[in-house]
PDB file of C-alpha atoms in Angstrom:
ATOM      1  CA  UNK A 190     -17.472 -10.415 -24.418  1.00 54.00           C
ATOM      2  CA  UNK A 191     -14.203 -11.423 -26.711  1.00 63.00           C
ATOM      3  CA  UNK A 192     -13.792  -8.376 -28.276  1.00 61.00           C
ATOM      4  CA  UNK A 193     -13.658  -6.804 -24.028  1.00 74.00           C
ATOM      5  CA  UNK A 194     -11.561  -8.753 -23.059  1.00 84.00           C
ATOM      6  CA  UNK A 195      -9.392  -9.468 -26.166  1.00 89.00           C
ATOM      7  CA  UNK A 196      -7.326  -5.213 -25.435  1.00 92.00           C
ATOM      8  CA  UNK A 197      -6.434  -6.315 -21.881  1.00 95.00           C
ATOM      9  CA  UNK A 198      -4.526 -10.119 -23.840  1.00 95.00           C
ATOM     10  CA  UNK A 199      -2.500 -11.664 -22.050  1.00 96.00           C
ATOM     11  CA  UNK A 200      -4.923 -10.748 -18.825  1.00 98.00           C
ATOM     12  CA  UNK A 201      -7.831 -11.339 -18.269  1.00 97.00           C
ATOM     13  CA  UNK A 202     -10.386  -9.165 -16.239  1.00 98.00           C
ATOM     14  CA  UNK A 203     -12.181 -10.287 -13.497  1.00 97.00           C
ATOM     15  CA  UNK A 204     -14.854  -9.043 -11.145  1.00 97.00           C
ATOM     16  CA  UNK A 205     -13.535 -10.085  -7.750  1.00 98.00           C
ATOM     17  CA  UNK A 206     -15.294  -9.771  -4.398  1.00 97.00           C
ATOM     18  CA  UNK A 207     -13.370  -7.045  -1.603  1.00 96.00           C
ATOM     19  CA  UNK A 208     -16.557  -6.892   0.819  1.00 94.00           C
ATOM     20  CA  UNK A 209     -19.792  -8.803   0.749  1.00 93.00           C
ATOM     21  CA  UNK A 210     -21.039  -6.061  -1.177  1.00 95.00           C
ATOM     22  CA  UNK A 211     -18.151  -4.803  -3.649  1.00 96.00           C
ATOM     23  CA  UNK A 212     -16.559  -6.045  -6.457  1.00 97.00           C
ATOM     24  CA  UNK A 213     -13.204  -4.635  -8.002  1.00 96.00           C
ATOM     25  CA  UNK A 214     -11.770  -5.291 -11.663  1.00 97.00           C
ATOM     26  CA  UNK A 215      -8.412  -7.436 -11.237  1.00 98.00           C
ATOM     27  CA  UNK A 216      -5.651  -7.876 -14.472  1.00 98.00           C
ATOM     28  CA  UNK A 217      -5.736 -12.190 -14.287  1.00 98.00           C
ATOM     29  CA  UNK A 218      -2.623 -13.299 -15.237  1.00 98.00           C
ATOM     30  CA  UNK A 219      -2.184 -17.816 -15.533  1.00 98.00           C
ATOM     31  CA  UNK A 220       0.441 -19.723 -16.984  1.00 96.00           C
ATOM     32  CA  UNK A 221      -0.816 -22.595 -18.843  1.00 95.00           C
ATOM     33  CA  UNK A 222      -2.762 -24.520 -15.070  1.00 95.00           C
ATOM     34  CA  UNK A 223      -1.992 -28.849 -15.165  1.00 96.00           C
ATOM     35  CA  UNK A 224      -4.844 -29.965 -13.229  1.00 97.00           C
ATOM     36  CA  UNK A 225      -4.520 -29.925  -9.773  1.00 96.00           C
ATOM     37  CA  UNK A 226      -1.318 -28.030  -9.190  1.00 98.00           C
ATOM     38  CA  UNK A 227      -1.156 -24.759  -7.326  1.00 98.00           C
ATOM     39  CA  UNK A 228       0.943 -22.122  -7.561  1.00 99.00           C
ATOM     40  CA  UNK A 229       2.176 -19.471  -5.928  1.00 99.00           C
ATOM     41  CA  UNK A 230      -0.030 -15.721  -6.199  1.00 99.00           C
ATOM     42  CA  UNK A 231       1.696 -12.447  -7.215  1.00 99.00           C
ATOM     43  CA  UNK A 232      -1.085  -9.643  -5.628  1.00 99.00           C
ATOM     44  CA  UNK A 233       0.562  -5.750  -7.935  1.00 98.00           C
ATOM     45  CA  UNK A 234      -0.738  -3.061  -5.647  1.00 97.00           C
ATOM     46  CA  UNK A 235      -0.814   0.148  -8.822  1.00 96.00           C
ATOM     47  CA  UNK A 236       0.434   3.886  -7.832  1.00 93.00           C
ATOM     48  CA  UNK A 237      -2.139   6.210  -7.810  1.00 94.00           C
ATOM     49  CA  UNK A 238      -2.120   7.248 -11.260  1.00 92.00           C
ATOM     50  CA  UNK A 239      -2.952   4.476 -12.327  1.00 94.00           C
ATOM     51  CA  UNK A 240      -6.740   4.695 -10.179  1.00 93.00           C
ATOM     52  CA  UNK A 241     -10.175   5.357 -11.442  1.00 92.00           C
ATOM     53  CA  UNK A 242     -12.415   2.577 -13.803  1.00 95.00           C
ATOM     54  CA  UNK A 243     -10.142   1.783 -16.662  1.00 96.00           C
ATOM     55  CA  UNK A 244      -8.460  -1.499 -15.449  1.00 96.00           C
ATOM     56  CA  UNK A 245      -6.127  -1.172 -18.693  1.00 96.00           C
ATOM     57  CA  UNK A 246      -4.296   1.123 -17.685  1.00 96.00           C
ATOM     58  CA  UNK A 247      -2.767  -0.942 -15.575  1.00 96.00           C
ATOM     59  CA  UNK A 248      -0.598  -2.308 -18.277  1.00 97.00           C
ATOM     60  CA  UNK A 249       1.613   1.129 -18.004  1.00 96.00           C
ATOM     61  CA  UNK A 250       3.786  -0.388 -14.934  1.00 96.00           C
ATOM     62  CA  UNK A 251       4.671  -2.748 -12.654  1.00 96.00           C
ATOM     63  CA  UNK A 252       4.531  -6.534 -13.571  1.00 97.00           C
ATOM     64  CA  UNK A 253       1.353  -6.102 -15.547  1.00 97.00           C
ATOM     65  CA  UNK A 254       3.649  -4.322 -17.448  1.00 97.00           C
ATOM     66  CA  UNK A 255       6.155  -6.679 -17.782  1.00 98.00           C
ATOM     67  CA  UNK A 256       3.567  -9.047 -19.127  1.00 98.00           C
ATOM     68  CA  UNK A 257       1.835  -6.784 -21.622  1.00 97.00           C
ATOM     69  CA  UNK A 258       5.743  -6.328 -22.823  1.00 97.00           C
ATOM     70  CA  UNK A 259       5.831 -10.623 -23.714  1.00 97.00           C
ATOM     71  CA  UNK A 260       7.896 -11.554 -20.118  1.00 97.00           C
ATOM     72  CA  UNK A 261       7.252 -14.682 -18.721  1.00 96.00           C
ATOM     73  CA  UNK A 262       6.319 -14.486 -15.087  1.00 97.00           C
ATOM     74  CA  UNK A 263       8.631 -17.460 -13.530  1.00 98.00           C
ATOM     75  CA  UNK A 264      11.840 -18.546 -12.151  1.00 98.00           C
ATOM     76  CA  UNK A 265      13.761 -21.711 -10.441  1.00 98.00           C
ATOM     77  CA  UNK A 266      13.474 -21.458  -6.420  1.00 97.00           C
ATOM     78  CA  UNK A 267      17.591 -22.072  -5.227  1.00 93.00           C
ATOM     79  CA  UNK A 268      16.283 -23.743  -2.748  1.00 93.00           C
ATOM     80  CA  UNK A 269      14.277 -26.572  -3.269  1.00 96.00           C
ATOM     81  CA  UNK A 270      15.902 -25.824  -7.615  1.00 97.00           C
ATOM     82  CA  UNK A 271      12.367 -25.950  -8.857  1.00 97.00           C
ATOM     83  CA  UNK A 272      11.078 -23.344 -12.198  1.00 98.00           C
ATOM     84  CA  UNK A 273       7.888 -22.048 -11.242  1.00 98.00           C
ATOM     85  CA  UNK A 274       5.406 -20.225 -12.622  1.00 98.00           C
ATOM     86  CA  UNK A 275       3.208 -17.253 -11.491  1.00 99.00           C
ATOM     87  CA  UNK A 276      -0.874 -16.301 -11.549  1.00 99.00           C
ATOM     88  CA  UNK A 277      -1.482 -12.856 -11.348  1.00 99.00           C
ATOM     89  CA  UNK A 278      -3.480 -11.105  -9.880  1.00 99.00           C
ATOM     90  CA  UNK A 279      -4.053  -7.003 -10.109  1.00 98.00           C
ATOM     91  CA  UNK A 280      -6.406  -5.590  -8.289  1.00 98.00           C
ATOM     92  CA  UNK A 281      -7.925  -1.695  -9.259  1.00 97.00           C
ATOM     93  CA  UNK A 282      -9.120   0.787  -7.722  1.00 94.00           C
ATOM     94  CA  UNK A 283     -11.496   4.426  -7.960  1.00 92.00           C
ATOM     95  CA  UNK A 284      -8.826   5.995  -6.084  1.00 92.00           C
ATOM     96  CA  UNK A 285      -5.313   6.116  -5.163  1.00 92.00           C
ATOM     97  CA  UNK A 286      -5.015   2.239  -3.984  1.00 90.00           C
ATOM     98  CA  UNK A 287      -5.501  -0.647  -2.690  1.00 95.00           C
ATOM     99  CA  UNK A 288      -7.338  -0.800   0.888  1.00 96.00           C
ATOM    100  CA  UNK A 289      -5.100  -2.709   3.614  1.00 96.00           C
ATOM    101  CA  UNK A 290      -9.073  -3.516   4.717  1.00 97.00           C
ATOM    102  CA  UNK A 291     -10.349  -5.350   1.289  1.00 97.00           C
ATOM    103  CA  UNK A 292      -6.843  -8.604   1.647  1.00 98.00           C
ATOM    104  CA  UNK A 293      -8.983 -10.673   2.916  1.00 98.00           C
ATOM    105  CA  UNK A 294     -11.639 -10.697   0.979  1.00 98.00           C
ATOM    106  CA  UNK A 295     -10.276 -10.436  -2.228  1.00 98.00           C
ATOM    107  CA  UNK A 296      -7.600 -12.906  -1.212  1.00 98.00           C
ATOM    108  CA  UNK A 297     -10.703 -15.459  -0.070  1.00 98.00           C
ATOM    109  CA  UNK A 298     -12.366 -15.014  -4.109  1.00 98.00           C
ATOM    110  CA  UNK A 299      -8.783 -15.533  -5.833  1.00 98.00           C
ATOM    111  CA  UNK A 300      -8.152 -18.320  -3.942  1.00 98.00           C
ATOM    112  CA  UNK A 301     -12.316 -19.225  -4.936  1.00 98.00           C
ATOM    113  CA  UNK A 302     -10.969 -19.075  -8.328  1.00 98.00           C
ATOM    114  CA  UNK A 303      -7.734 -19.809  -9.118  1.00 98.00           C
ATOM    115  CA  UNK A 304      -5.844 -22.883  -7.874  1.00 98.00           C
ATOM    116  CA  UNK A 305      -3.634 -20.973  -5.422  1.00 98.00           C
ATOM    117  CA  UNK A 306      -0.955 -22.454  -3.786  1.00 98.00           C
ATOM    118  CA  UNK A 307      -1.252 -20.539  -0.470  1.00 98.00           C
ATOM    119  CA  UNK A 308       1.672 -21.204   1.753  1.00 98.00           C
ATOM    120  CA  UNK A 309       3.544 -18.981  -1.809  1.00 98.00           C
ATOM    121  CA  UNK A 310       1.387 -15.260  -1.729  1.00 99.00           C
ATOM    122  CA  UNK A 311       2.558 -12.496  -2.374  1.00 99.00           C
ATOM    123  CA  UNK A 312       2.323  -8.652  -2.115  1.00 99.00           C
ATOM    124  CA  UNK A 313       4.751  -6.269  -4.618  1.00 98.00           C
ATOM    125  CA  UNK A 314       3.290  -2.518  -5.419  1.00 97.00           C
ATOM    126  CA  UNK A 315       4.998   0.842  -6.765  1.00 96.00           C
ATOM    127  CA  UNK A 316       4.757   4.822  -5.159  1.00 96.00           C
ATOM    128  CA  UNK A 317       1.167   4.543  -3.895  1.00 96.00           C
ATOM    129  CA  UNK A 318       0.889   0.802  -4.198  1.00 96.00           C
ATOM    130  CA  UNK A 319       3.831   0.244  -2.108  1.00 97.00           C
ATOM    131  CA  UNK A 320       2.007   1.279   0.686  1.00 97.00           C
ATOM    132  CA  UNK A 321      -1.503  -0.776   0.191  1.00 97.00           C
ATOM    133  CA  UNK A 322       2.129  -3.381   0.845  1.00 98.00           C
ATOM    134  CA  UNK A 323       2.402  -2.193   3.618  1.00 98.00           C
ATOM    135  CA  UNK A 324      -0.624  -1.054   5.133  1.00 98.00           C
ATOM    136  CA  UNK A 325      -2.160  -4.893   4.189  1.00 98.00           C
ATOM    137  CA  UNK A 326       0.849  -6.631   5.083  1.00 98.00           C
ATOM    138  CA  UNK A 327       0.073  -4.336   9.354  1.00 98.00           C
ATOM    139  CA  UNK A 328      -3.302  -5.257   8.878  1.00 98.00           C
ATOM    140  CA  UNK A 329      -4.247  -8.074  11.424  1.00 98.00           C
ATOM    141  CA  UNK A 330      -2.876 -10.943  12.705  1.00 98.00           C
ATOM    142  CA  UNK A 331      -5.563 -13.174   9.494  1.00 97.00           C
ATOM    143  CA  UNK A 332      -4.625 -11.404   6.995  1.00 98.00           C
ATOM    144  CA  UNK A 333      -0.488 -10.878   7.956  1.00 98.00           C
ATOM    145  CA  UNK A 334      -0.647 -14.272   8.881  1.00 97.00           C
ATOM    146  CA  UNK A 335      -1.639 -15.545   4.183  1.00 98.00           C
ATOM    147  CA  UNK A 336       1.164 -13.739   3.430  1.00 98.00           C
ATOM    148  CA  UNK A 337       4.765 -14.448   2.623  1.00 98.00           C
ATOM    149  CA  UNK A 338       6.662 -12.227   0.811  1.00 99.00           C
ATOM    150  CA  UNK A 339       6.913  -9.045   0.140  1.00 99.00           C
ATOM    151  CA  UNK A 340       8.167  -6.648  -2.907  1.00 99.00           C
ATOM    152  CA  UNK A 341       7.675  -2.351  -1.532  1.00 98.00           C
ATOM    153  CA  UNK A 342       8.867   0.908  -3.685  1.00 97.00           C
ATOM    154  CA  UNK A 343       8.965   3.784  -3.415  1.00 96.00           C
ATOM    155  CA  UNK A 344       6.332   3.794  -0.746  1.00 97.00           C
ATOM    156  CA  UNK A 345       4.094   7.162   0.898  1.00 96.00           C
ATOM    157  CA  UNK A 346       4.079   6.683   4.286  1.00 97.00           C
ATOM    158  CA  UNK A 347       1.090   4.382   6.109  1.00 97.00           C
ATOM    159  CA  UNK A 348      -0.754   5.754   8.717  1.00 96.00           C
ATOM    160  CA  UNK A 349       0.817   5.870  12.532  1.00 96.00           C
ATOM    161  CA  UNK A 350      -1.686   2.980  13.353  1.00 96.00           C
ATOM    162  CA  UNK A 351      -0.228   0.856  10.735  1.00 97.00           C
ATOM    163  CA  UNK A 352       3.398   1.419  11.768  1.00 97.00           C
ATOM    164  CA  UNK A 353       2.309   1.080  15.681  1.00 98.00           C
ATOM    165  CA  UNK A 354       1.756  -2.625  14.686  1.00 98.00           C
ATOM    166  CA  UNK A 355       5.554  -4.342  12.713  1.00 98.00           C
ATOM    167  CA  UNK A 356       4.358  -6.809  15.115  1.00 98.00           C
ATOM    168  CA  UNK A 357       2.335  -8.632  13.254  1.00 98.00           C
ATOM    169  CA  UNK A 358       5.357  -8.500  10.489  1.00 98.00           C
ATOM    170  CA  UNK A 359       7.665 -10.296  12.852  1.00 98.00           C
ATOM    171  CA  UNK A 360       5.105 -12.671  13.675  1.00 98.00           C
ATOM    172  CA  UNK A 361       4.083 -13.734  10.551  1.00 98.00           C
ATOM    173  CA  UNK A 362       8.070 -13.801   9.435  1.00 98.00           C
ATOM    174  CA  UNK A 363       6.993 -11.669   6.182  1.00 98.00           C
ATOM    175  CA  UNK A 364      10.375 -10.461   4.298  1.00 99.00           C
ATOM    176  CA  UNK A 365      10.042  -7.856   2.516  1.00 99.00           C
ATOM    177  CA  UNK A 366      12.543  -6.743  -0.801  1.00 99.00           C
ATOM    178  CA  UNK A 367      12.275  -2.622  -0.317  1.00 98.00           C
ATOM    179  CA  UNK A 368      13.115  -0.301  -2.868  1.00 97.00           C
ATOM    180  CA  UNK A 369      13.489   3.640  -3.155  1.00 96.00           C
ATOM    181  CA  UNK A 370      16.081   6.649  -4.967  1.00 94.00           C
ATOM    182  CA  UNK A 371      18.450   8.620  -3.354  1.00 94.00           C
ATOM    183  CA  UNK A 372      16.278  11.375  -5.036  1.00 90.00           C
ATOM    184  CA  UNK A 373      12.630  10.421  -4.255  1.00 90.00           C
ATOM    185  CA  UNK A 374      11.699  12.682  -1.620  1.00 87.00           C
ATOM    186  CA  UNK A 375      10.276  11.019   1.344  1.00 92.00           C
ATOM    187  CA  UNK A 376      10.067   7.525   0.173  1.00 94.00           C
ATOM    188  CA  UNK A 377      13.367   5.512   0.988  1.00 94.00           C
ATOM    189  CA  UNK A 378      12.482   8.058   4.689  1.00 96.00           C
ATOM    190  CA  UNK A 379       9.343   6.381   4.909  1.00 97.00           C
ATOM    191  CA  UNK A 380      11.276   2.802   3.882  1.00 98.00           C
ATOM    192  CA  UNK A 381      14.043   3.387   6.815  1.00 97.00           C
ATOM    193  CA  UNK A 382      10.575   3.878   8.800  1.00 98.00           C
ATOM    194  CA  UNK A 383       8.964   0.830   8.184  1.00 98.00           C
ATOM    195  CA  UNK A 384      13.011  -1.623   8.193  1.00 98.00           C
ATOM    196  CA  UNK A 385      12.775  -0.085  11.936  1.00 98.00           C
ATOM    197  CA  UNK A 386      10.205  -0.689  12.799  1.00 98.00           C
ATOM    198  CA  UNK A 387      10.872  -4.404  11.892  1.00 98.00           C
ATOM    199  CA  UNK A 388      13.412  -4.522  12.535  1.00 99.00           C
ATOM    200  CA  UNK A 389      12.597  -3.489  16.028  1.00 98.00           C
ATOM    201  CA  UNK A 390      10.738  -6.589  17.010  1.00 98.00           C
ATOM    202  CA  UNK A 391      12.499  -9.364  14.296  1.00 98.00           C
ATOM    203  CA  UNK A 392      15.552  -8.869  12.694  1.00 98.00           C
ATOM    204  CA  UNK A 393      16.975 -10.406   8.922  1.00 98.00           C
ATOM    205  CA  UNK A 394      13.402  -9.924   7.825  1.00 99.00           C
ATOM    206  CA  UNK A 395      14.036  -6.629   5.993  1.00 99.00           C
ATOM    207  CA  UNK A 396      16.638  -5.906   2.654  1.00 98.00           C
ATOM    208  CA  UNK A 397      17.254  -2.786   0.782  1.00 98.00           C
ATOM    209  CA  UNK A 398      18.319  -1.144  -2.487  1.00 97.00           C
ATOM    210  CA  UNK A 399      18.668   2.212  -2.566  1.00 96.00           C
ATOM    211  CA  UNK A 400      20.094   3.392  -6.715  1.00 95.00           C
ATOM    212  CA  UNK A 401      20.441   6.327  -7.945  1.00 93.00           C
ATOM    213  CA  UNK A 402      16.672   8.307  -9.516  1.00 88.00           C
ATOM    214  CA  UNK A 403      13.171  10.146  -8.187  1.00 88.00           C
ATOM    215  CA  UNK A 404      10.151   7.684  -8.504  1.00 88.00           C
ATOM    216  CA  UNK A 405      10.514   5.727 -10.853  1.00 87.00           C
ATOM    217  CA  UNK A 406      13.316   3.022 -11.943  1.00 90.00           C
ATOM    218  CA  UNK A 407      10.911   0.075 -10.848  1.00 94.00           C
ATOM    219  CA  UNK A 408      10.448  -0.525 -14.981  1.00 96.00           C
ATOM    220  CA  UNK A 409      14.017  -2.304 -14.346  1.00 96.00           C
ATOM    221  CA  UNK A 410      13.645  -3.900 -10.983  1.00 98.00           C
ATOM    222  CA  UNK A 411      10.856  -5.783 -12.316  1.00 98.00           C
ATOM    223  CA  UNK A 412      12.040  -7.066 -15.206  1.00 98.00           C
ATOM    224  CA  UNK A 413      12.919 -10.453 -14.528  1.00 98.00           C
ATOM    225  CA  UNK A 414      16.683 -10.516 -16.462  1.00 97.00           C
ATOM    226  CA  UNK A 415      16.821  -7.769 -13.431  1.00 98.00           C
ATOM    227  CA  UNK A 416      19.442  -9.252 -10.523  1.00 98.00           C
ATOM    228  CA  UNK A 417      20.858  -8.213  -7.647  1.00 97.00           C
ATOM    229  CA  UNK A 418      23.890 -10.338  -5.891  1.00 96.00           C
ATOM    230  CA  UNK A 419      22.660 -12.793  -8.840  1.00 96.00           C
ATOM    231  CA  UNK A 420      18.818 -12.581  -8.164  1.00 97.00           C
ATOM    232  CA  UNK A 421      15.953 -11.464  -9.447  1.00 98.00           C
ATOM    233  CA  UNK A 422      12.540 -10.165  -7.115  1.00 98.00           C
ATOM    234  CA  UNK A 423      10.987 -13.517  -8.289  1.00 99.00           C
ATOM    235  CA  UNK A 424      14.257 -15.616  -7.259  1.00 98.00           C
ATOM    236  CA  UNK A 425      14.322 -14.133  -3.719  1.00 98.00           C
ATOM    237  CA  UNK A 426      10.177 -13.884  -2.901  1.00 99.00           C
ATOM    238  CA  UNK A 427      10.092 -17.977  -3.670  1.00 98.00           C
ATOM    239  CA  UNK A 428      12.691 -18.605  -1.040  1.00 97.00           C
ATOM    240  CA  UNK A 429      10.387 -17.901   0.938  1.00 98.00           C
ATOM    241  CA  UNK A 430       6.582 -19.482   2.208  1.00 98.00           C
ATOM    242  CA  UNK A 431       3.725 -19.342   5.316  1.00 96.00           C
ATOM    243  CA  UNK A 432       3.585 -22.010   7.728  1.00 76.00           C
ATOM    244  CA  UNK A 433       0.845 -23.151   6.568  1.00 62.00           C
ATOM    245  CA  UNK A 434      -1.417 -23.769   3.463  1.00 56.00           C
ATOM    246  CA  UNK A 435      -4.734 -21.363   4.354  1.00 51.00           C
ATOM    247  CA  UNK A 436      -7.251 -21.328   2.516  1.00 48.00           C
TER     248      UNK A 436
END
């Protein structure tokens, strides 16, 4: 078992429940946990090329790659001046990316096993994982209320039913930072659809970074040292919390 786990260091492989009948292989990173302390949660959804049965592929891109390359996923919250370290979870899907109907059960199981600050649950995803973020936050009021903020990169378009439910995002006050390449086909247009769908119900919840290039660039933006207007994505996320502690 130790030899099997060694290939995933500094993360660990765990099976997290996504329904009463199914679990999902998930890479988990925890900082040095202090008894009694709770930590913000970063949920990382992968792109389509990562899907399958090999959890080690999750390290190819995203926040998990940053961790594998030795970067600390931590930031100072500019609102309170405190430094926060994140618990990071990255589920592996057998196809496409993470499906929204599994979000509630997945979060329940993560919270059951790890000391999560449930007012600071953040969703992130690139490519198909961006679809997962947008689908999860518009899946149901129960899920939406649990999400503090999101980072969505280069997303495919979601299904029509999900695009019609952005009032859930407005009601839950979910802030989202979008990233899209100017040469990345339809993803910039998809991003604008999601932003317009949010702004229809409430303004001030969305932020967009456009960049030269195609379906790439995520490694740069997810690096804790990268900043736009003096703020990394991790510092930006920490500004936001949900209204209540939902365990």
